[in-house]
């Protein structure tokens, strides 16, 4: 088996998360509310819950009886033990996202539910663009500064690759306003979401480059009031079930007993 690329500097990520402030985790509050709404719709009682997270204290307060595990490359989950596994805004730091999902699926009992929230590809697109243009203008080069984040179709495909039944992916873009780009970057540090990429430049970013990025940001991504700037956080929710015989199964090809033309009330036109 191929070794996954070392995308994330786990030591740096841990340091950044340790410095995160509880009052800055508003995106986790959004995800917790979204999970709660979806679990109400499922209308099932879950008695054995596991949560994969980089912020154990936050999620332990939401689910006091849950097993909390870190989002390490190898998850500390027991096989076929849980009827609900939650994965909370951590996939963008995973060296092997498919491997994370496979481990979660294996940890579920048959017909157990998996819910994950992940940042989508539109997240921080404004900051990504502004930093890239500023770095090219000031240094003549380009370096990785924001973690790669998957598009909704790609993330939905990961569920299928991981072996989940009935996979669904849907996204919600959130628009957050800030006084300026510096306030946004400060907020990202308070969230523990500053740059933890292994290939990042490990020296301080030149002040003139950040100033240039803030100017580009203000010129191109103003809020409606014209005074503040906007930042996009796209939250993609993934839903899948551990396979079980009791779940709806697709019919084998050719087994239909009713013609599609009859169901649609139209005439069938044979192909030449």
PDB file of C-alpha atoms in Angstrom:
ATOM      1  CA  UNK A   1       0.000   0.000   0.000  1.00  0.00           C
ATOM      2  CA  UNK A   2       1.329   3.436  -0.934  1.00  0.00           C
ATOM      3  CA  UNK A   3       2.238   5.753   1.934  1.00  0.00           C
ATOM      4  CA  UNK A   4       0.007   8.873   1.851  1.00  0.00           C
ATOM      5  CA  UNK A   5       1.802  12.183   1.268  1.00  0.00           C
ATOM      6  CA  UNK A   6       2.780  14.142   4.349  1.00  0.00           C
ATOM      7  CA  UNK A   7       0.578  17.183   3.715  1.00  0.00           C
ATOM      8  CA  UNK A   8       0.197  18.375   7.298  1.00  0.00           C
ATOM      9  CA  UNK A   9       2.823  19.218   9.901  1.00  0.00           C
ATOM     10  CA  UNK A  10       1.038  17.552  12.810  1.00  0.00           C
ATOM     11  CA  UNK A  11       3.300  19.130  15.441  1.00  0.00           C
ATOM     12  CA  UNK A  12       2.515  22.616  14.109  1.00  0.00           C
ATOM     13  CA  UNK A  13      -1.178  21.788  13.860  1.00  0.00           C
ATOM     14  CA  UNK A  14      -1.229  20.671  17.501  1.00  0.00           C
ATOM     15  CA  UNK A  15       0.501  23.882  18.600  1.00  0.00           C
ATOM     16  CA  UNK A  16      -1.981  26.004  16.700  1.00  0.00           C
ATOM     17  CA  UNK A  17      -4.968  24.139  18.105  1.00  0.00           C
ATOM     18  CA  UNK A  18      -3.605  24.394  21.642  1.00  0.00           C
ATOM     19  CA  UNK A  19      -3.589  28.188  21.235  1.00  0.00           C
ATOM     20  CA  UNK A  20      -7.153  28.322  19.904  1.00  0.00           C
ATOM     21  CA  UNK A  21      -9.683  30.276  21.954  1.00  0.00           C
ATOM     22  CA  UNK A  22     -13.095  28.770  22.803  1.00  0.00           C
ATOM     23  CA  UNK A  23     -14.963  31.939  21.807  1.00  0.00           C
ATOM     24  CA  UNK A  24     -13.511  31.708  18.265  1.00  0.00           C
ATOM     25  CA  UNK A  25     -14.950  28.261  17.487  1.00  0.00           C
ATOM     26  CA  UNK A  26     -18.192  29.641  16.048  1.00  0.00           C
ATOM     27  CA  UNK A  27     -17.913  27.395  12.976  1.00  0.00           C
ATOM     28  CA  UNK A  28     -17.956  24.334  15.242  1.00  0.00           C
ATOM     29  CA  UNK A  29     -21.124  25.753  16.825  1.00  0.00           C
ATOM     30  CA  UNK A  30     -22.649  25.963  13.348  1.00  0.00           C
ATOM     31  CA  UNK A  31     -21.676  22.355  12.637  1.00  0.00           C
ATOM     32  CA  UNK A  32     -22.984  21.135  16.006  1.00  0.00           C
ATOM     33  CA  UNK A  33     -26.370  22.727  15.276  1.00  0.00           C
ATOM     34  CA  UNK A  34     -26.415  21.193  11.786  1.00  0.00           C
ATOM     35  CA  UNK A  35     -25.621  17.744  13.164  1.00  0.00           C
ATOM     36  CA  UNK A  36     -28.360  18.072  15.754  1.00  0.00           C
ATOM     37  CA  UNK A  37     -30.973  18.956  13.122  1.00  0.00           C
ATOM     38  CA  UNK A  38     -29.985  15.996  10.967  1.00  0.00           C
ATOM     39  CA  UNK A  39     -30.032  13.572  13.877  1.00  0.00           C
ATOM     40  CA  UNK A  40     -33.534  14.728  14.785  1.00  0.00           C
ATOM     41  CA  UNK A  41     -34.621  14.002  11.199  1.00  0.00           C
ATOM     42  CA  UNK A  42     -33.130  10.488  11.400  1.00  0.00           C
ATOM     43  CA  UNK A  43     -35.400   9.820  14.391  1.00  0.00           C
ATOM     44  CA  UNK A  44     -33.205   7.150  15.921  1.00  0.00           C
ATOM     45  CA  UNK A  45     -31.691   6.792  19.382  1.00  0.00           C
ATOM     46  CA  UNK A  46     -27.903   6.440  19.297  1.00  0.00           C
ATOM     47  CA  UNK A  47     -26.343   4.774  22.310  1.00  0.00           C
ATOM     48  CA  UNK A  48     -22.697   4.441  21.277  1.00  0.00           C
ATOM     49  CA  UNK A  49     -21.222   7.604  19.763  1.00  0.00           C
ATOM     50  CA  UNK A  50     -17.671   8.401  18.663  1.00  0.00           C
ATOM     51  CA  UNK A  51     -16.413  11.839  17.633  1.00  0.00           C
ATOM     52  CA  UNK A  52     -13.259  12.485  15.604  1.00  0.00           C
ATOM     53  CA  UNK A  53     -12.061  16.009  16.308  1.00  0.00           C
ATOM     54  CA  UNK A  54      -9.128  18.324  16.847  1.00  0.00           C
ATOM     55  CA  UNK A  55     -11.034  20.142  19.597  1.00  0.00           C
ATOM     56  CA  UNK A  56     -11.967  17.504  22.186  1.00  0.00           C
ATOM     57  CA  UNK A  57     -13.143  19.864  24.944  1.00  0.00           C
ATOM     58  CA  UNK A  58     -15.653  21.596  22.684  1.00  0.00           C
ATOM     59  CA  UNK A  59     -17.229  18.366  21.415  1.00  0.00           C
ATOM     60  CA  UNK A  60     -17.119  16.594  24.776  1.00  0.00           C
ATOM     61  CA  UNK A  61     -19.295  19.397  26.119  1.00  0.00           C
ATOM     62  CA  UNK A  62     -21.796  18.825  23.293  1.00  0.00           C
ATOM     63  CA  UNK A  63     -21.827  15.008  23.666  1.00  0.00           C
ATOM     64  CA  UNK A  64     -20.769  14.147  27.245  1.00  0.00           C
ATOM     65  CA  UNK A  65     -21.252  10.395  26.783  1.00  0.00           C
ATOM     66  CA  UNK A  66     -19.375  10.133  23.477  1.00  0.00           C
ATOM     67  CA  UNK A  67     -15.948   8.623  22.882  1.00  0.00           C
ATOM     68  CA  UNK A  68     -13.681  11.470  21.735  1.00  0.00           C
ATOM     69  CA  UNK A  69     -10.665  10.630  19.548  1.00  0.00           C
ATOM     70  CA  UNK A  70      -8.109  12.801  17.807  1.00  0.00           C
ATOM     71  CA  UNK A  71      -7.958  13.120  14.022  1.00  0.00           C
ATOM     72  CA  UNK A  72      -4.585  11.356  13.787  1.00  0.00           C
ATOM     73  CA  UNK A  73      -3.674   9.326  10.704  1.00  0.00           C
ATOM     74  CA  UNK A  74      -4.652   6.206  12.664  1.00  0.00           C
ATOM     75  CA  UNK A  75      -7.906   6.773  14.530  1.00  0.00           C
ATOM     76  CA  UNK A  76      -8.304   5.268  18.000  1.00  0.00           C
ATOM     77  CA  UNK A  77     -11.651   3.676  17.125  1.00  0.00           C
ATOM     78  CA  UNK A  78     -12.757   0.130  17.894  1.00  0.00           C
ATOM     79  CA  UNK A  79     -14.082  -1.919  14.978  1.00  0.00           C
ATOM     80  CA  UNK A  80     -17.897  -2.336  14.647  1.00  0.00           C
ATOM     81  CA  UNK A  81     -18.522  -0.685  18.003  1.00  0.00           C
ATOM     82  CA  UNK A  82     -20.442   2.548  17.390  1.00  0.00           C
ATOM     83  CA  UNK A  83     -23.860   3.317  15.949  1.00  0.00           C
ATOM     84  CA  UNK A  84     -22.901   6.948  15.247  1.00  0.00           C
ATOM     85  CA  UNK A  85     -19.554   8.457  14.249  1.00  0.00           C
ATOM     86  CA  UNK A  86     -19.102  12.218  13.806  1.00  0.00           C
ATOM     87  CA  UNK A  87     -16.084  13.759  12.024  1.00  0.00           C
ATOM     88  CA  UNK A  88     -15.815  17.473  12.775  1.00  0.00           C
ATOM     89  CA  UNK A  89     -14.044  19.994  10.507  1.00  0.00           C
ATOM     90  CA  UNK A  90     -10.790  18.078  10.362  1.00  0.00           C
ATOM     91  CA  UNK A  91     -10.647  16.351   6.957  1.00  0.00           C
ATOM     92  CA  UNK A  92      -8.806  19.276   5.349  1.00  0.00           C
ATOM     93  CA  UNK A  93      -5.797  18.488   7.568  1.00  0.00           C
ATOM     94  CA  UNK A  94      -5.859  14.736   6.889  1.00  0.00           C
ATOM     95  CA  UNK A  95      -2.923  13.253   4.988  1.00  0.00           C
ATOM     96  CA  UNK A  96      -5.256  10.470   3.819  1.00  0.00           C
ATOM     97  CA  UNK A  97      -8.923  11.586   3.809  1.00  0.00           C
ATOM     98  CA  UNK A  98     -10.143   8.301   2.301  1.00  0.00           C
ATOM     99  CA  UNK A  99      -8.272   6.396   4.986  1.00  0.00           C
ATOM    100  CA  UNK A 100     -10.008   8.493   7.652  1.00  0.00           C
ATOM    101  CA  UNK A 101     -13.416   7.669   6.205  1.00  0.00           C
ATOM    102  CA  UNK A 102     -12.615   3.969   5.830  1.00  0.00           C
ATOM    103  CA  UNK A 103     -11.604   3.806   9.489  1.00  0.00           C
ATOM    104  CA  UNK A 104     -14.849   5.526  10.493  1.00  0.00           C
ATOM    105  CA  UNK A 105     -16.895   3.110   8.397  1.00  0.00           C
ATOM    106  CA  UNK A 106     -15.154   0.106   9.942  1.00  0.00           C
ATOM    107  CA  UNK A 107     -15.835   1.509  13.410  1.00  0.00           C
ATOM    108  CA  UNK A 108     -19.579   1.521  12.786  1.00  0.00           C
ATOM    109  CA  UNK A 109     -21.946  -1.318  13.524  1.00  0.00           C
ATOM    110  CA  UNK A 110     -24.008  -2.456  10.511  1.00  0.00           C
ATOM    111  CA  UNK A 111     -26.508   0.282   9.631  1.00  0.00           C
ATOM    112  CA  UNK A 112     -24.594   2.758  11.793  1.00  0.00           C
ATOM    113  CA  UNK A 113     -24.599   6.420  10.743  1.00  0.00           C
ATOM    114  CA  UNK A 114     -21.618   8.552   9.753  1.00  0.00           C
ATOM    115  CA  UNK A 115     -21.805  12.351   9.687  1.00  0.00           C
ATOM    116  CA  UNK A 116     -18.878  14.548   8.734  1.00  0.00           C
ATOM    117  CA  UNK A 117     -18.500  18.279   8.301  1.00  0.00           C
ATOM    118  CA  UNK A 118     -15.635  19.467   6.135  1.00  0.00           C
ATOM    119  CA  UNK A 119     -14.510  22.754   4.664  1.00  0.00           C
ATOM    120  CA  UNK A 120     -15.284  22.889   0.945  1.00  0.00           C
ATOM    121  CA  UNK A 121     -13.258  24.303  -1.901  1.00  0.00           C
ATOM    122  CA  UNK A 122     -14.830  27.774  -1.745  1.00  0.00           C
ATOM    123  CA  UNK A 123     -13.602  28.276   1.811  1.00  0.00           C
ATOM    124  CA  UNK A 124     -11.352  31.339   2.120  1.00  0.00           C
ATOM    125  CA  UNK A 125     -11.187  31.717  -1.645  1.00  0.00           C
ATOM    126  CA  UNK A 126     -10.925  35.491  -1.152  1.00  0.00           C
ATOM    127  CA  UNK A 127      -7.924  35.200   1.160  1.00  0.00           C
ATOM    128  CA  UNK A 128      -6.295  32.552  -1.016  1.00  0.00           C
ATOM    129  CA  UNK A 129      -6.547  34.823  -4.079  1.00  0.00           C
ATOM    130  CA  UNK A 130      -5.319  37.916  -2.256  1.00  0.00           C
ATOM    131  CA  UNK A 131      -2.319  36.187  -0.688  1.00  0.00           C
ATOM    132  CA  UNK A 132      -1.326  34.586  -3.992  1.00  0.00           C
ATOM    133  CA  UNK A 133      -1.456  37.867  -5.920  1.00  0.00           C
ATOM    134  CA  UNK A 134       0.434  39.709  -3.190  1.00  0.00           C
ATOM    135  CA  UNK A 135       3.157  37.080  -2.910  1.00  0.00           C
ATOM    136  CA  UNK A 136       3.725  37.042  -6.653  1.00  0.00           C
ATOM    137  CA  UNK A 137       3.883  40.851  -6.730  1.00  0.00           C
ATOM    138  CA  UNK A 138       6.255  41.187  -3.770  1.00  0.00           C
ATOM    139  CA  UNK A 139       8.481  38.096  -3.979  1.00  0.00           C
ATOM    140  CA  UNK A 140       7.962  36.842  -7.518  1.00  0.00           C
ATOM    141  CA  UNK A 141       7.071  33.357  -6.180  1.00  0.00           C
ATOM    142  CA  UNK A 142       4.222  31.395  -4.692  1.00  0.00           C
ATOM    143  CA  UNK A 143       4.094  29.142  -1.625  1.00  0.00           C
ATOM    144  CA  UNK A 144       1.338  27.037   0.025  1.00  0.00           C
ATOM    145  CA  UNK A 145      -0.504  29.077   2.653  1.00  0.00           C
ATOM    146  CA  UNK A 146      -4.017  27.586   2.950  1.00  0.00           C
ATOM    147  CA  UNK A 147      -4.815  23.888   3.305  1.00  0.00           C
ATOM    148  CA  UNK A 148      -6.305  22.215   0.199  1.00  0.00           C
ATOM    149  CA  UNK A 149     -10.045  21.683   0.492  1.00  0.00           C
ATOM    150  CA  UNK A 150     -12.162  19.383  -1.663  1.00  0.00           C
ATOM    151  CA  UNK A 151     -15.080  20.273  -3.894  1.00  0.00           C
ATOM    152  CA  UNK A 152     -18.462  18.863  -2.952  1.00  0.00           C
ATOM    153  CA  UNK A 153     -18.462  16.295  -5.782  1.00  0.00           C
ATOM    154  CA  UNK A 154     -14.992  15.067  -4.808  1.00  0.00           C
ATOM    155  CA  UNK A 155     -15.902  14.749  -1.138  1.00  0.00           C
ATOM    156  CA  UNK A 156     -19.071  12.873  -2.013  1.00  0.00           C
ATOM    157  CA  UNK A 157     -16.946  10.503  -4.089  1.00  0.00           C
ATOM    158  CA  UNK A 158     -14.773   9.827  -1.045  1.00  0.00           C
ATOM    159  CA  UNK A 159     -17.813   8.375   0.738  1.00  0.00           C
ATOM    160  CA  UNK A 160     -18.318   5.882  -2.083  1.00  0.00           C
ATOM    161  CA  UNK A 161     -14.623   4.976  -2.161  1.00  0.00           C
ATOM    162  CA  UNK A 162     -14.723   4.367   1.591  1.00  0.00           C
ATOM    163  CA  UNK A 163     -17.572   1.861   1.185  1.00  0.00           C
ATOM    164  CA  UNK A 164     -20.468   3.790   2.708  1.00  0.00           C
ATOM    165  CA  UNK A 165     -24.015   2.965   1.684  1.00  0.00           C
ATOM    166  CA  UNK A 166     -26.531   5.671   0.714  1.00  0.00           C
ATOM    167  CA  UNK A 167     -23.858   8.424   0.491  1.00  0.00           C
ATOM    168  CA  UNK A 168     -24.973  12.062   0.372  1.00  0.00           C
ATOM    169  CA  UNK A 169     -22.949  15.283   0.240  1.00  0.00           C
ATOM    170  CA  UNK A 170     -24.396  18.782   0.448  1.00  0.00           C
ATOM    171  CA  UNK A 171     -22.874  22.188   1.075  1.00  0.00           C
ATOM    172  CA  UNK A 172     -23.713  25.458   2.809  1.00  0.00           C
ATOM    173  CA  UNK A 173     -21.690  28.620   2.095  1.00  0.00           C
ATOM    174  CA  UNK A 174     -21.397  30.988   5.056  1.00  0.00           C
ATOM    175  CA  UNK A 175     -20.483  34.637   4.520  1.00  0.00           C
ATOM    176  CA  UNK A 176     -18.677  36.250   7.457  1.00  0.00           C
ATOM    177  CA  UNK A 177     -17.665  39.912   7.504  1.00  0.00           C
ATOM    178  CA  UNK A 178     -14.490  41.354   8.996  1.00  0.00           C
ATOM    179  CA  UNK A 179     -13.104  44.849   9.393  1.00  0.00           C
ATOM    180  CA  UNK A 180     -10.218  43.908   7.106  1.00  0.00           C
ATOM    181  CA  UNK A 181      -8.010  40.990   6.037  1.00  0.00           C
ATOM    182  CA  UNK A 182      -5.800  41.371   9.117  1.00  0.00           C
ATOM    183  CA  UNK A 183      -8.804  40.779  11.384  1.00  0.00           C
ATOM    184  CA  UNK A 184      -9.668  37.661   9.371  1.00  0.00           C
ATOM    185  CA  UNK A 185      -6.142  36.256   9.654  1.00  0.00           C
ATOM    186  CA  UNK A 186      -6.140  37.013  13.385  1.00  0.00           C
ATOM    187  CA  UNK A 187      -9.449  35.153  13.723  1.00  0.00           C
ATOM    188  CA  UNK A 188      -8.024  32.136  11.876  1.00  0.00           C
ATOM    189  CA  UNK A 189      -5.199  31.976  14.407  1.00  0.00           C
ATOM    190  CA  UNK A 190      -7.746  32.080  17.239  1.00  0.00           C
ATOM    191  CA  UNK A 191      -9.575  29.177  15.538  1.00  0.00           C
ATOM    192  CA  UNK A 192      -6.350  27.145  15.364  1.00  0.00           C
ATOM    193  CA  UNK A 193      -6.672  27.181  11.559  1.00  0.00           C
ATOM    194  CA  UNK A 194      -3.505  29.037  10.592  1.00  0.00           C
ATOM    195  CA  UNK A 195      -1.006  27.498   8.184  1.00  0.00           C
ATOM    196  CA  UNK A 196       0.080  23.988   9.266  1.00  0.00           C
ATOM    197  CA  UNK A 197       1.139  22.667   5.863  1.00  0.00           C
ATOM    198  CA  UNK A 198       4.375  20.693   5.805  1.00  0.00           C
ATOM    199  CA  UNK A 199       5.624  22.584   2.730  1.00  0.00           C
ATOM    200  CA  UNK A 200       4.910  26.042   4.145  1.00  0.00           C
ATOM    201  CA  UNK A 201       7.683  28.615   4.305  1.00  0.00           C
ATOM    202  CA  UNK A 202       8.750  28.554   7.939  1.00  0.00           C
ATOM    203  CA  UNK A 203      10.046  32.145   8.118  1.00  0.00           C
ATOM    204  CA  UNK A 204       7.960  35.179   8.991  1.00  0.00           C
ATOM    205  CA  UNK A 205       5.881  36.565   6.137  1.00  0.00           C
ATOM    206  CA  UNK A 206       7.153  40.014   5.074  1.00  0.00           C
ATOM    207  CA  UNK A 207       4.961  42.793   6.421  1.00  0.00           C
ATOM    208  CA  UNK A 208       4.764  44.521   3.041  1.00  0.00           C
ATOM    209  CA  UNK A 209       3.371  41.333   1.505  1.00  0.00           C
ATOM    210  CA  UNK A 210       0.599  41.153   4.099  1.00  0.00           C
ATOM    211  CA  UNK A 211      -0.185  44.810   3.570  1.00  0.00           C
ATOM    212  CA  UNK A 212      -0.383  44.238  -0.167  1.00  0.00           C
ATOM    213  CA  UNK A 213      -2.688  41.232   0.393  1.00  0.00           C
ATOM    214  CA  UNK A 214      -4.954  43.310   2.634  1.00  0.00           C
ATOM    215  CA  UNK A 215      -5.157  46.018  -0.029  1.00  0.00           C
ATOM    216  CA  UNK A 216      -6.037  43.485  -2.757  1.00  0.00           C
ATOM    217  CA  UNK A 217      -8.632  41.955  -0.442  1.00  0.00           C
ATOM    218  CA  UNK A 218     -10.261  45.308   0.297  1.00  0.00           C
ATOM    219  CA  UNK A 219     -10.325  46.261  -3.379  1.00  0.00           C
ATOM    220  CA  UNK A 220     -12.006  43.041  -4.518  1.00  0.00           C
ATOM    221  CA  UNK A 221     -14.058  41.559  -1.692  1.00  0.00           C
ATOM    222  CA  UNK A 222     -15.967  44.351  -0.021  1.00  0.00           C
ATOM    223  CA  UNK A 223     -19.066  43.614   2.037  1.00  0.00           C
ATOM    224  CA  UNK A 224     -22.367  45.186   1.037  1.00  0.00           C
ATOM    225  CA  UNK A 225     -21.844  48.101   3.427  1.00  0.00           C
ATOM    226  CA  UNK A 226     -18.660  49.016   1.546  1.00  0.00           C
ATOM    227  CA  UNK A 227     -16.697  49.294   4.790  1.00  0.00           C
ATOM    228  CA  UNK A 228     -15.937  45.704   5.739  1.00  0.00           C
ATOM    229  CA  UNK A 229     -14.716  42.669   3.774  1.00  0.00           C
ATOM    230  CA  UNK A 230     -16.331  39.257   3.393  1.00  0.00           C
ATOM    231  CA  UNK A 231     -14.878  35.789   3.903  1.00  0.00           C
ATOM    232  CA  UNK A 232     -16.491  32.574   2.691  1.00  0.00           C
ATOM    233  CA  UNK A 233     -16.567  29.392   4.752  1.00  0.00           C
ATOM    234  CA  UNK A 234     -18.159  26.559   2.778  1.00  0.00           C
ATOM    235  CA  UNK A 235     -19.326  23.776   5.085  1.00  0.00           C
ATOM    236  CA  UNK A 236     -19.879  20.449   3.322  1.00  0.00           C
ATOM    237  CA  UNK A 237     -21.820  17.814   5.242  1.00  0.00           C
ATOM    238  CA  UNK A 238     -21.214  14.167   4.381  1.00  0.00           C
ATOM    239  CA  UNK A 239     -23.719  11.470   5.308  1.00  0.00           C
ATOM    240  CA  UNK A 240     -23.248   7.733   4.907  1.00  0.00           C
ATOM    241  CA  UNK A 241     -24.320   4.461   6.478  1.00  0.00           C
ATOM    242  CA  UNK A 242     -22.397   1.321   7.279  1.00  0.00           C
ATOM    243  CA  UNK A 243     -23.747  -1.319   4.867  1.00  0.00           C
ATOM    244  CA  UNK A 244     -26.460  -3.627   6.210  1.00  0.00           C
ATOM    245  CA  UNK A 245     -28.850  -6.141   4.664  1.00  0.00           C
ATOM    246  CA  UNK A 246     -31.851  -4.224   6.027  1.00  0.00           C
ATOM    247  CA  UNK A 247     -31.066  -1.162   3.891  1.00  0.00           C
ATOM    248  CA  UNK A 248     -32.758  -0.474   0.528  1.00  0.00           C
ATOM    249  CA  UNK A 249     -30.876  -2.257  -2.252  1.00  0.00           C
ATOM    250  CA  UNK A 250     -30.825  -1.366  -5.972  1.00  0.00           C
ATOM    251  CA  UNK A 251     -32.581  -3.788  -8.288  1.00  0.00           C
ATOM    252  CA  UNK A 252     -30.409  -5.799 -10.654  1.00  0.00           C
ATOM    253  CA  UNK A 253     -30.378  -4.508 -14.252  1.00  0.00           C
ATOM    254  CA  UNK A 254     -33.286  -5.818 -16.358  1.00  0.00           C
ATOM    255  CA  UNK A 255     -35.488  -6.770 -13.402  1.00  0.00           C
ATOM    256  CA  UNK A 256     -37.988  -3.896 -13.773  1.00  0.00           C
ATOM    257  CA  UNK A 257     -41.626  -4.989 -14.271  1.00  0.00           C
ATOM    258  CA  UNK A 258     -42.917  -1.644 -15.597  1.00  0.00           C
ATOM    259  CA  UNK A 259     -41.788   0.152 -18.739  1.00  0.00           C
ATOM    260  CA  UNK A 260     -40.357   3.632 -18.146  1.00  0.00           C
ATOM    261  CA  UNK A 261     -42.438   4.992 -21.048  1.00  0.00           C
ATOM    262  CA  UNK A 262     -45.626   3.809 -19.300  1.00  0.00           C
ATOM    263  CA  UNK A 263     -44.588   5.408 -16.022  1.00  0.00           C
ATOM    264  CA  UNK A 264     -43.908   8.721 -17.791  1.00  0.00           C
ATOM    265  CA  UNK A 265     -47.059   8.492 -19.940  1.00  0.00           C
ATOM    266  CA  UNK A 266     -45.162   8.908 -23.195  1.00  0.00           C
ATOM    267  CA  UNK A 267     -44.498   6.982 -26.364  1.00  0.00           C
ATOM    268  CA  UNK A 268     -41.350   4.889 -26.674  1.00  0.00           C
ATOM    269  CA  UNK A 269     -39.188   5.670 -29.714  1.00  0.00           C
ATOM    270  CA  UNK A 270     -36.916   2.756 -30.688  1.00  0.00           C
ATOM    271  CA  UNK A 271     -33.298   3.648 -31.460  1.00  0.00           C
ATOM    272  CA  UNK A 272     -32.133   2.958 -35.016  1.00  0.00           C
TER     273      UNK A 272
END
